[in-house]
């Protein structure tokens, strides 16, 4: 793995020097892009194809960096170990001072998505979140908007006097560190309910209907800004611009379009922080109560 | 024989199955215990960590695997499971969340989970095995720096040992049936090949003594084994018997020829003597003028010679004349008186025992002659020994008349006994040698039997005559 990576670095260096001088400045280092489970990050074959495509377009080696928890990716960003990362809107608004938006996916015509609240398929009696009283509830990640912030905010609204309403309503809560795992936890009966990224649930229903069919969406959140790709504010502008431009034109390229189709996305677009104002509002509300 | 072979095979199989079954059960149980223990100790560090960090999902994936762990079991009910309890005995995680919901005390569960009562509220001090509901279970404390933070329960599949045991025994049974299918015909053939020669040999032995020896055909098997040797010895024995029989026949023929020679000699002798006298008388008549003057004397001599020859011939041609008179007790008295009149009788002690009280359906003269001949012989034989004794017993029973005549005279050796009834055989000087011959002929013509033997100082002649019921005597 390591030697393969070195070889790729070496080839990329050669390519950068010989074939397309000046396309990308500062070309020796590989481009490191952090991924979080805001997408189905376990599709290794797809990620390899995508990395190779970016490499071929930028003439620079690309490495996707995956971690189990959002927090770990955020720490890598903070320590400047990543050139870019695809994160959730919630950590973006939390670290908005140091981060800048690179690109925002367009999903079903809009750069928006929802949080889904799901339960076991046969739990007919569950119609609202409150119906899961004294049950077990699975969150995806404490830094996930759809998988944590929204449902907690939703409970804050319902139980205004509870500091940690999730612990008040539910018998037990736990984190699965991934939207897909939330669905698995609910499907297996480990949890009675859970909160997931609606886009991930939709994608899983397309790819693994046997898993999602064991769950049922009983509540959908309002629309929020889709998890964006971000960079550090102090990132090399040329690199950022090159990657941003590539993503923005991705849907125009046949192979890029196919990759987007595989992700279930229309294209990437460019938006301002205003898109995440709703998430920022919820985050302030929840953080103010110390419920994070 | 083949059946017993099958029985032995079956018995062996049953015994082996029992031994293998018991041993397999022990092995399977100890294997499973070891496997449960290994599993528990492999999981323990990760689970302890997850417990300390309250990380349910990590613990769940460790127990369950990301995509379900009951693959390979037809019924989820039978599949193995694992359960982690927190320090207060509540469910932290399990790979059967529907059986053991999170954060519940197993006691809370509806009836059916009888396992709950066996689970401790606090982590146990030491690991232990126990059995429940057809499962083997291993219970161990989860220790963080020697401090128990929770309990791990690893349960083996339900009925796994029995299931495996049944599988093993079933395949053993199949193998056994296949083996029986092969062994039964083989055993049948082998057993038949072994038993058949013995049966033939036994059959042949049964016929020995019943069928004529020469017609006895015994197709017996060869071979070097015990049966072959037995058959060989039997063949040899048959051969010896046949040789012996042939030798006996040869001896009988020789004896018969010898007897004929002796009789011919006797006849010739008895005829030659008077013939010689007559020829001398005729010669004397021719040569002597005195003789010619008195031919009556010569004729008388020739007549006497011819008379003697006729007596001899008629004695040889004994004919028992059938007569009307029956043998009666009076005849016995007559004979007793006649015997006592014999010269020799004076020196002998004679005892007569008669069991006859009435007439018997037997010709009187024939029986009288038998009795007289035997009694006189006995008296003459006894007279030659000191203190000679003679005993005569006459009895009738079972349709027979028995005459036993004993004397204390010189015993007769067995070789002589064989020839004692031949004509011209005599033990006395001056005897004609025809007395016992005549007796023998009369007894034979009356369909009776006569026997002689010497033992214990006595010589016995025994005559048995069948009574002539319904016949004209």
mmCIF file of C-alpha atoms in Angstrom, chain A residues 18 118 174 196 225 251 288:
data_model
loop_
_atom_site.group_PDB
_atom_site.id
_atom_site.type_symbol
_atom_site.label_atom_id
_atom_site.label_comp_id
_atom_site.label_asym_id
_atom_site.label_seq_id
_atom_site.Cartn_x
_atom_site.Cartn_y
_atom_site.Cartn_z
ATOM 1 C CA UNK A 18 6.803 16.568 -18.103
ATOM 2 C CA UNK A 118 -36.299 5.795 11.283
ATOM 3 C CA UNK A 174 -25.554 5.381 21.532
ATOM 4 C CA UNK A 196 -29.791 9.271 9.623
ATOM 5 C CA UNK A 225 -27.568 22.592 3.393
ATOM 6 C CA UNK A 251 -20.717 16.815 -14.435
ATOM 7 C CA UNK A 288 -26.147 26.921 24.474
#
